[in-house]
Short mmCIF file of C-alpha atoms in Angstrom, two decimals:
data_model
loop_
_atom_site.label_atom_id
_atom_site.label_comp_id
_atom_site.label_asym_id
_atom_site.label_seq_id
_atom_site.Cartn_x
_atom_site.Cartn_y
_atom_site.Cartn_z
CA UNK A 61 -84.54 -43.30 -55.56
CA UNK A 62 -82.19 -44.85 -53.06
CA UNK A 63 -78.90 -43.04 -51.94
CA UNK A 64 -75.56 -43.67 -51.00
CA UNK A 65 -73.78 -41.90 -48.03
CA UNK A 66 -70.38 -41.44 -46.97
CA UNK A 67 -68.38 -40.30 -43.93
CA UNK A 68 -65.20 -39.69 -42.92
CA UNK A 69 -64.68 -40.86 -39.75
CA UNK A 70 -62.31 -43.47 -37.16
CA UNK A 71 -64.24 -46.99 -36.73
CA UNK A 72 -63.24 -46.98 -33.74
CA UNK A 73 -65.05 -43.51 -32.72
CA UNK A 74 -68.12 -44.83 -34.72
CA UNK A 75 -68.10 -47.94 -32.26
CA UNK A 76 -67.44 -45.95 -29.23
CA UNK A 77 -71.13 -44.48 -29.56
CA UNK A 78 -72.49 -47.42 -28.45
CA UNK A 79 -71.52 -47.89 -24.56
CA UNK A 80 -70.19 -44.32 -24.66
CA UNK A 81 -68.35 -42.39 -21.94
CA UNK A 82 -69.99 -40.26 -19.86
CA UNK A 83 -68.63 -37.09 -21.45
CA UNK A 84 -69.10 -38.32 -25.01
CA UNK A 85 -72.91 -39.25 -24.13
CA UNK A 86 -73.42 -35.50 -23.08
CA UNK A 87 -72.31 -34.61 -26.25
CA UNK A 88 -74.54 -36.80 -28.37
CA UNK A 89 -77.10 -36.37 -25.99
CA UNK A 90 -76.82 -32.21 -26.87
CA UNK A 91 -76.81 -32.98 -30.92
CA UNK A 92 -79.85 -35.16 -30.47
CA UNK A 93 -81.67 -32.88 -28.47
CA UNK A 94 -80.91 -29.69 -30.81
CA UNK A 95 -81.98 -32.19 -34.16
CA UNK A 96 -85.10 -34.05 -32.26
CA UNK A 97 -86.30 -31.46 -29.72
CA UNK A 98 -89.40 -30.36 -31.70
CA UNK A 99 -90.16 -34.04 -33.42
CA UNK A 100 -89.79 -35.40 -30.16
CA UNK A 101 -91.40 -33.94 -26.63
CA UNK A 102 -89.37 -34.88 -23.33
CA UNK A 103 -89.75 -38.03 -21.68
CA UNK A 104 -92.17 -37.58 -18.83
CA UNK A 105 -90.65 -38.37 -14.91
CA UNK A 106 -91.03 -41.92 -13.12
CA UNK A 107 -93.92 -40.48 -11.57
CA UNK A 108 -95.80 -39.27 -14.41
CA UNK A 109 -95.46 -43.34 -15.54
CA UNK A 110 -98.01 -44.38 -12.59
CA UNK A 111 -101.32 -42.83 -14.13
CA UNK A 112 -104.25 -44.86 -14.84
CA UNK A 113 -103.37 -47.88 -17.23
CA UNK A 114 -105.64 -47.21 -19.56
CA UNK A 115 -105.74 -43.68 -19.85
CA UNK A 116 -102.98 -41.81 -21.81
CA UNK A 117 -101.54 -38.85 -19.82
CA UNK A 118 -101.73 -35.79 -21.64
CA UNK A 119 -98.20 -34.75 -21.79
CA UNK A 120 -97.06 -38.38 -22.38
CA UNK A 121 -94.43 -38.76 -24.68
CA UNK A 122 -95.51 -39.39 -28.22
CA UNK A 123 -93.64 -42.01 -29.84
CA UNK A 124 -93.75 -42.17 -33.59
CA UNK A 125 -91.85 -44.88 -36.49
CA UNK A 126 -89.27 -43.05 -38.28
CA UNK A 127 -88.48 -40.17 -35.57
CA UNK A 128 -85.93 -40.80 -32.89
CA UNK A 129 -87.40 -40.50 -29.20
CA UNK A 130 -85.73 -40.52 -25.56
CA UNK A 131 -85.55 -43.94 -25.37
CA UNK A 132 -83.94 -44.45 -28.83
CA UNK A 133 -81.09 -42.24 -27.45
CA UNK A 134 -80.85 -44.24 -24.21
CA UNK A 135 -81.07 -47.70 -26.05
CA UNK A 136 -77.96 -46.67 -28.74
CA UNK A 137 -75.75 -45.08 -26.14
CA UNK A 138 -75.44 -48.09 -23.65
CA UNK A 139 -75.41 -50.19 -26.73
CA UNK A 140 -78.62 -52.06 -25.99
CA UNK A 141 -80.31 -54.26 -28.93
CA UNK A 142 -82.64 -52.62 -30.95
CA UNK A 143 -86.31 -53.75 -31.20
CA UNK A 144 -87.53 -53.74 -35.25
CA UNK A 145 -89.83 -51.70 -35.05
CA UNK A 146 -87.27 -48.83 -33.73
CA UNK A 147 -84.80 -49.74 -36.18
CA UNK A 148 -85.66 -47.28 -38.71
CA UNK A 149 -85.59 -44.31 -36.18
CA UNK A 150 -82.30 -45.32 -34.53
CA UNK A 151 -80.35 -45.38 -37.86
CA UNK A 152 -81.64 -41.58 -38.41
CA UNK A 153 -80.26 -41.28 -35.03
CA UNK A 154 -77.45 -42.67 -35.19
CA UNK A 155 -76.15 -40.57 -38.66
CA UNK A 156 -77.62 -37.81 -36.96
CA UNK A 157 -74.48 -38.21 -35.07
CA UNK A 158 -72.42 -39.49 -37.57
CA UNK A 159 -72.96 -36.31 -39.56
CA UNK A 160 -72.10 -34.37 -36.64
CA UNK A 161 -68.86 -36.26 -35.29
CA UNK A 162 -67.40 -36.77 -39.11
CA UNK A 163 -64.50 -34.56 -40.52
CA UNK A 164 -67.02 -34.69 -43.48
CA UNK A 165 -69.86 -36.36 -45.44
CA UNK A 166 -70.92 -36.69 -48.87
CA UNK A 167 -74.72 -37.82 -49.94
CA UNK A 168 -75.19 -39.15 -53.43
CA UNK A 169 -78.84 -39.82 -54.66
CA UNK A 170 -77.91 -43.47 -56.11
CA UNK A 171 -80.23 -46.58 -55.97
CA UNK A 172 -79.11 -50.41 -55.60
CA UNK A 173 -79.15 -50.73 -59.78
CA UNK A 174 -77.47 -47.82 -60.41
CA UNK A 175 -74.42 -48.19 -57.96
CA UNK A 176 -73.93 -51.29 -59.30
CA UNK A 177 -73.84 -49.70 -63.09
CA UNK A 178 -71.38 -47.21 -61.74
CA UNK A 179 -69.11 -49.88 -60.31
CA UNK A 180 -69.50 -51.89 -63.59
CA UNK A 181 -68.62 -48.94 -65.86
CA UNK A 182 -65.18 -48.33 -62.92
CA UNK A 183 -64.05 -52.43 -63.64
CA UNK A 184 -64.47 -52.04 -67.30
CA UNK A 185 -62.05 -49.16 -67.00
CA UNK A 186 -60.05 -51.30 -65.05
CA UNK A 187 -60.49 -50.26 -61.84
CA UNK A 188 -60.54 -53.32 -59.59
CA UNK A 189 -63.63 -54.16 -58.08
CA UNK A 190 -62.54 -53.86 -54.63
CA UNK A 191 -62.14 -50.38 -55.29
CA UNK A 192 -65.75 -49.88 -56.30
CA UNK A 193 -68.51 -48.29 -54.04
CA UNK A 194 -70.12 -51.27 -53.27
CA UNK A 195 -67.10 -53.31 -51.64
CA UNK A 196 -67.53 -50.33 -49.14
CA UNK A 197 -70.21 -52.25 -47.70
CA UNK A 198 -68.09 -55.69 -47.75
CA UNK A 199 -66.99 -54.75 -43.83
CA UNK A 200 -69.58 -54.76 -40.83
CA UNK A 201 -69.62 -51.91 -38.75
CA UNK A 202 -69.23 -53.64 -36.23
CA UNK A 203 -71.94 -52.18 -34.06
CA UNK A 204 -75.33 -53.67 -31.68
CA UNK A 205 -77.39 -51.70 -34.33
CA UNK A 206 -78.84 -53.97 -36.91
CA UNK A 207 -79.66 -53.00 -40.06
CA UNK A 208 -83.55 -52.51 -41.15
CA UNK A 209 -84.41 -53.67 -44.34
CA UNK A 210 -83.27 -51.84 -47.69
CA UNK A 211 -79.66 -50.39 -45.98
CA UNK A 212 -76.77 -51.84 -45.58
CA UNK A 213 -73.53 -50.22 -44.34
CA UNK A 214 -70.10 -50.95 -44.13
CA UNK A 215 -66.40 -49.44 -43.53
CA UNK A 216 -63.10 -49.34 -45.33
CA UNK A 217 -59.81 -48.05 -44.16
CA UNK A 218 -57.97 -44.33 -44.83
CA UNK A 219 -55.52 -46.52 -46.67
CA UNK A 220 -58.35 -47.79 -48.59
CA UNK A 221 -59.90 -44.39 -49.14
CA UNK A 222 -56.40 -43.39 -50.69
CA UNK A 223 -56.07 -46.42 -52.94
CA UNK A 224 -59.86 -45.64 -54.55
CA UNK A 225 -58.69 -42.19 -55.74
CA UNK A 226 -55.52 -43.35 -57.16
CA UNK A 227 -57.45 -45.93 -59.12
CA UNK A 228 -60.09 -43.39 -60.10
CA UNK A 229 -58.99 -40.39 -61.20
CA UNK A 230 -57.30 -41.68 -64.45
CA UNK A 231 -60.25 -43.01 -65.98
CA UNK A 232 -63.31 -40.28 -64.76
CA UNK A 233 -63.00 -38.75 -67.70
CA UNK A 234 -63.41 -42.15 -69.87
CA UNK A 235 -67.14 -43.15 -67.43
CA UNK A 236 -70.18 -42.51 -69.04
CA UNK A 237 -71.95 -39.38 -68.70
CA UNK A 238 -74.42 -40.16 -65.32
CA UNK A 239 -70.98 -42.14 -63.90
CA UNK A 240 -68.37 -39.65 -64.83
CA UNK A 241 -70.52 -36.79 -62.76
CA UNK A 242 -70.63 -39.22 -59.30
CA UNK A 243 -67.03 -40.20 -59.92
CA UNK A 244 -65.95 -36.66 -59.90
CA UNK A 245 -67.96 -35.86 -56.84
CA UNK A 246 -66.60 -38.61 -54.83
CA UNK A 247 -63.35 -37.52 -55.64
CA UNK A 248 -64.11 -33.99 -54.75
CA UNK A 249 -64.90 -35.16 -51.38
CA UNK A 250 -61.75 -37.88 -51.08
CA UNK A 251 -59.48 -35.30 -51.73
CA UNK A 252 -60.39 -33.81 -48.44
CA UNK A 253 -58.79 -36.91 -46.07
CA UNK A 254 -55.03 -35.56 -46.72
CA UNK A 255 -56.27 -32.66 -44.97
CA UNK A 256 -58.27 -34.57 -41.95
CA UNK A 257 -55.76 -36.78 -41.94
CA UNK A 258 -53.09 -33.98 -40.86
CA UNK A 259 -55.52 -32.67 -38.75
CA UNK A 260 -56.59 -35.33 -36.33
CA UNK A 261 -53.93 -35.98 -34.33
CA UNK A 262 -54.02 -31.90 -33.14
CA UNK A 263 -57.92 -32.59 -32.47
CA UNK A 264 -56.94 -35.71 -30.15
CA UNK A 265 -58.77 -37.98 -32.68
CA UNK A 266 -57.66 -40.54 -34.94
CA UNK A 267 -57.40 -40.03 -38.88
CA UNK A 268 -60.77 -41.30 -40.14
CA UNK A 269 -61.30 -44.51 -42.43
CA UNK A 270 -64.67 -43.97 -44.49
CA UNK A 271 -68.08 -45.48 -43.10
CA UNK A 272 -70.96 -46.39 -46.49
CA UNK A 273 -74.55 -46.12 -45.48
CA UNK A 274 -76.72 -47.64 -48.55
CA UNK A 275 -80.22 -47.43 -48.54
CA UNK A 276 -82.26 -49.26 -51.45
#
């Protein structure tokens, strides 16, 4: 089963991980560390690099797919490119940090056939299609990060956000039965941006749009 996630969070902070400031770093550097610390052991000094060639050091690092390492964290911060075979780790990192910088998140077990059900059943309501989940994805991040195969990701604007739950919440209660349960939960969660919204500028942050993270 593939899912759908959502946050609610400024583009423009989302891009600023990549290249970030040195205070910023520190603080994704801390989240990573407190998430990865026991999946991933500390990188080892320069020194401890100049061993024998072909003998592995005993406390070397141990790099595996799927886990963010050290060097993942270094690569996404000074927005470096991304080798494929890292790519599946770094996007674990990376909404490692998305979870943790977002006003909020919402996860929604969902594969590729069934989101596009949901936004059929939404345009036969007449809800327009650009107001479907899927168009979420219709705008790049933006970001050095590429996507690995089966996700795809995208953005839309608060104004955007606002202008899906408008169009929504008249006809949730006409979706079918599997639709009419995601619907309601994705409104749930919308209803929260008034409140971010109001919030950010006290938190010296701008109001978030909403960033889509598909995987298939």
């Amino acid at each position: 089963m593939g899912s759908v996630r959502l946050y609610a969070i400024a583009i423009d902070e989302v891009r600023e991980i990549f290249g970030a400031p040195e205070q910023m770093a520190g603080t994704l550097r801390g989240i990573a560390a407190g998430r990865f610390a026991q999946d991933t052991p500390a990188s080892p000094g320069l020194l401890a690099r100049l061993g024998p060639v072909f003998r592995r050091q005993p406390d070397a690092p141990v790099v595996r797919p799927g886990v963010p390492s050290g060097s993942d964290v270094d690569t996404l911060l000074a927005g470096r490119y991304v080798p494929p075979h890292r790519l599946t780790a770094c996007w674990v990192l990376f909404e490692t940090w998305l979870d943790a910088l977002s006003w909020g998140s919402l996860g929604q077990e969902l594969s590729e056939a069934r989101l596009n059900d949901f936004d059929f059943d939404l345009v036969r309501s007449e809800v327009p299609a650009r107001l479907g989940l899927r168009h979420l994805l219709r705008n790049d991040l933006g970001i050095p990060l590429l996507p690995h195969p089966g996700l795809a990701a995208g953005w839309a604007a608060g104004d955007h956000v606002h202008a899906m739950a408008r169009a929504w919440r008249p006809v949730v209660d006409g979706l079918e039965d599997p639709h009419r349960d995601i619907a309601r939960s994705v409104l749930s969660w919308l209803d929260g941006y008034p409140g971010w919204e109001q919030a950010a500028p006290a938190a010296h942050r701008p109001a978030p749009d909403l960033v889509a993270i598909l995987r298939a």
